[in-house]
Coordinates of C-alpha atoms in Angstrom, one line a residue:
C1 CA -4.7 10.9 8.5
E2 CA -4.4 12.5 11.8
I3 CA -4.1 16.2 11.3
D4 CA -1.8 17.9 13.8
A5 CA -3.3 20.7 15.9
F6 CA -0.4 23.0 15.2
V7 CA 0.3 24.0 11.6
S8 CA 3.5 26.0 10.8
P9 CA 3.9 28.3 7.8
K10 CA 6.4 25.7 6.4
D11 CA 3.8 22.9 6.7
I12 CA 1.2 24.8 4.7
G13 CA 3.5 25.8 1.9
I14 CA 4.1 29.4 3.0
S15 CA 7.6 30.6 2.2
A16 CA 7.3 33.7 4.3
V17 CA 4.8 34.6 7.0
S18 CA 4.5 38.1 5.5
S19 CA 3.1 36.6 2.3
V20 CA -0.2 35.7 4.0
K21 CA -2.5 37.8 6.1
K22 CA -1.7 37.3 9.8
S23 CA -5.4 36.6 10.5
E24 CA -5.4 33.7 8.1
I25 CA -2.3 32.2 9.7
A26 CA -4.0 32.5 13.1
R27 CA -7.0 30.6 11.9
V28 CA -5.0 27.6 10.9
A29 CA -2.2 27.8 13.5
K30 CA -4.1 25.7 16.1
L31 CA -6.8 23.7 14.3
P32 CA -8.4 20.9 16.3
Q33 CA -6.9 17.5 15.4
L34 CA -9.2 15.4 13.1
D35 CA -8.9 11.8 12.0
L36 CA -9.3 12.4 8.3
P37 CA -9.0 10.1 5.3
C38 CA -5.7 10.3 3.3
F39 CA -5.4 10.3 -0.5
S40 CA -2.2 9.3 -2.2
G41 CA -3.3 9.4 -5.8
Y42 CA -4.9 6.0 -6.6
V43 CA -7.8 7.1 -8.7
L44 CA -10.2 4.4 -7.6
M45 CA -9.9 5.6 -4.0
F46 CA -10.7 9.2 -4.8
Q47 CA -14.5 9.0 -4.6
S48 CA -14.5 7.4 -1.1
F49 CA -11.8 9.9 0.0
W50 CA -13.8 12.9 -1.2
E51 CA -17.1 11.7 0.3
L52 CA -15.5 11.4 3.7
F53 CA -13.7 14.7 3.5
D54 CA -16.8 16.4 2.2
C55 CA -18.8 15.2 5.2
N56 CA -16.1 15.8 7.8
V57 CA -14.6 19.1 6.6
H58 CA -16.0 20.6 3.4
K59 CA -19.7 20.9 4.6
R60 CA -18.9 21.9 8.1
S61 CA -20.4 25.3 8.8
D62 CA -18.0 26.1 11.7
L63 CA -14.9 26.0 9.3
D64 CA -13.9 28.7 6.9
D65 CA -12.2 28.1 3.6
V66 CA -8.7 28.7 5.0
Q67 CA -9.3 26.1 7.6
R68 CA -10.8 23.7 5.0
F69 CA -7.8 24.3 2.8
S70 CA -5.4 23.5 5.6
Y71 CA -7.2 20.2 6.4
F72 CA -7.3 19.4 2.6
R73 CA -3.6 20.0 2.1
T74 CA -2.6 17.8 5.0
S75 CA -5.0 15.0 3.8
L76 CA -3.0 14.7 0.6
K77 CA 0.1 12.6 0.2
G78 CA 2.5 11.9 -2.6
E79 CA 1.6 13.1 -6.1
P80 CA -1.7 14.9 -5.1
S81 CA 0.2 16.8 -2.4
T82 CA 2.9 17.8 -4.9
L83 CA 0.2 19.0 -7.3
I84 CA -1.0 21.7 -5.0
A85 CA 2.2 22.3 -3.0
N86 CA 2.8 25.8 -4.6
I87 CA -0.7 27.0 -4.1
Q88 CA -0.7 29.6 -1.4
L89 CA -3.0 29.0 1.6
T90 CA -5.7 31.5 1.2
S91 CA -9.5 31.4 1.3
D92 CA -9.8 32.0 -2.4
N93 CA -7.3 29.2 -3.2
Y94 CA -9.2 26.5 -1.4
L95 CA -11.6 25.9 -4.3
V96 CA -8.7 26.3 -6.8
A97 CA -6.8 23.5 -5.1
R98 CA -9.9 21.3 -4.6
D99 CA -11.0 21.7 -8.3
L100 CA -7.4 20.9 -9.5
I101 CA -7.4 17.7 -7.5
M102 CA -10.9 16.7 -8.5
K103 CA -10.1 17.4 -12.2
R104 CA -7.1 15.1 -12.0
Y105 CA -8.4 12.3 -9.9
G106 CA -12.2 12.6 -10.1
D107 CA -12.5 12.4 -13.9
K108 CA -15.3 9.9 -14.6
D109 CA -13.7 8.5 -17.8
R110 CA -10.4 7.9 -16.0
I111 CA -12.2 6.1 -13.2
I112 CA -14.1 3.9 -15.7
H113 CA -11.0 3.0 -17.6
E114 CA -9.2 2.1 -14.4
H115 CA -12.0 -0.3 -13.4
Y116 CA -11.8 -2.0 -16.8
R117 CA -8.0 -2.2 -16.6
K118 CA -8.3 -3.9 -13.3
L119 CA -10.9 -6.3 -14.6
L120 CA -8.7 -7.3 -17.5
A121 CA -5.8 -7.8 -15.1
L122 CA -7.7 -10.2 -12.8
N123 CA -5.9 -13.5 -12.3
P124 CA -7.3 -16.7 -10.7
K125 CA -3.8 -17.9 -10.1
N126 CA -3.8 -21.6 -9.1
E127 CA -7.6 -21.8 -8.9
T128 CA -7.7 -22.8 -5.3
L129 CA -10.8 -22.0 -3.2
A130 CA -9.0 -18.9 -1.9
D131 CA -7.9 -17.8 -5.4
L132 CA -11.4 -18.1 -6.8
K133 CA -12.9 -16.2 -3.8
S134 CA -10.4 -13.4 -4.4
F135 CA -11.1 -13.4 -8.1
L136 CA -14.9 -13.1 -7.5
D137 CA -14.5 -10.5 -4.8
D138 CA -12.4 -8.3 -7.1
L139 CA -14.8 -8.8 -9.9
E140 CA -17.7 -7.7 -7.7
V141 CA -15.7 -4.7 -6.5
H142 CA -15.1 -3.4 -10.0
K143 CA -18.7 -4.2 -11.1
R144 CA -20.0 -2.1 -8.3
G145 CA -17.4 0.6 -9.0
L146 CA -18.5 0.8 -12.6
A147 CA -22.2 0.9 -11.6
T148 CA -21.5 4.0 -9.5
Q149 CA -20.2 5.6 -12.7
G150 CA -23.3 4.6 -14.7
K151 CA -21.6 1.7 -16.4
T152 CA -22.1 -2.0 -16.2
V153 CA -19.7 -4.8 -17.0
D154 CA -22.3 -6.2 -19.4
S155 CA -22.2 -3.1 -21.5
Y156 CA -19.7 -4.8 -23.8
G157 CA -21.9 -7.9 -24.3
D158 CA -20.1 -11.2 -23.9
L159 CA -16.6 -9.8 -24.8
L160 CA -15.4 -9.1 -21.3
A161 CA -16.9 -12.3 -20.0
F162 CA -15.1 -14.2 -22.7
I163 CA -11.8 -12.5 -21.8
L164 CA -12.3 -13.4 -18.2
M165 CA -13.3 -17.0 -18.9
E166 CA -10.0 -17.4 -20.9
K167 CA -8.1 -16.8 -17.7
F168 CA -9.4 -20.1 -16.3
S169 CA -7.9 -23.5 -17.0
P170 CA -9.7 -25.7 -19.5
S171 CA -10.9 -28.0 -16.8
L172 CA -12.5 -25.1 -14.8
R173 CA -14.1 -23.7 -17.9
R174 CA -15.7 -27.0 -18.6
I175 CA -17.1 -27.1 -15.0
L176 CA -18.5 -23.6 -15.3
A177 CA -19.9 -24.3 -18.8
R178 CA -21.9 -27.3 -17.4
E179 CA -23.6 -25.0 -14.9
H180 CA -24.3 -22.3 -17.5
R181 CA -25.5 -24.4 -20.5
E182 CA -25.4 -21.4 -22.8
S183 CA -22.8 -20.6 -25.5
A184 CA -22.6 -16.9 -24.7
W185 CA -21.7 -15.4 -21.3
T186 CA -22.2 -12.1 -19.5
C187 CA -20.1 -11.0 -16.5
T188 CA -23.2 -11.2 -14.3
E189 CA -23.8 -14.8 -15.3
L190 CA -20.1 -15.6 -14.8
S191 CA -20.2 -14.2 -11.3
A192 CA -23.3 -16.3 -10.5
V193 CA -21.8 -19.5 -11.8
L194 CA -18.4 -18.9 -10.2
Q195 CA -20.2 -18.3 -6.9
Q196 CA -21.9 -21.7 -7.3
E197 CA -18.6 -23.4 -7.9
I198 CA -17.1 -21.8 -4.9
Q199 CA -20.0 -23.0 -2.7
A200 CA -19.5 -26.5 -4.1
M201 CA -15.8 -26.4 -3.3
E202 CA -16.6 -25.2 0.2
Q203 CA -19.1 -28.0 0.7
E204 CA -16.7 -30.6 -0.6
G205 CA -14.1 -29.3 1.9
K206 CA -16.6 -29.7 4.8
N207 CA -17.5 -33.2 3.7
K208 CA -13.9 -34.2 3.7
S209 CA -13.2 -32.7 7.1
S210 CA -16.2 -34.5 8.6
D211 CA -15.4 -37.9 7.0
P212 CA -14.0 -40.1 9.8
S213 CA -12.0 -42.2 7.3

């Protein structure tokens, strides 16, 4: 988000200029424009949003809490923006608004559940090379996301791996099983074997393209 240098009382949710100290309005009236991250409410994007905002605004010693609150408010879109829309722009309310947003979108259990929900929704589609690459990329994204929350996809033993394997066609499952040679799977093992199959498909494609016949 690019934050405009001029912020009007209407922009910051102040219904009347007299409701806020003139000194506080002056401090946010002409803030320097910053290219800040935007957050629209997708829970899996909150951690990266906050880390960038924390670095660029929250920890800056040259800003006071009124200025931080102004930047924070204008970095929020959609539902998060509505959530704090009626909180008056004051120094004391910056942490009130921040904590409200963090409680709603930074909840660890909610983030973990969303990662698992996304994993269960993975779909290899037509099992083309591009489809399998996308499947593996998404699998790795959510594995890393869970790891940042102190969880691993192998926490549930072979259950999640079994569910993901069932999304593949019988023919692809047989191919992957030949590489694995074990009856039980973990998601880590599934990722490794799927990567091998992708590499084999890529090599096959190269061989076909270089075949003069």
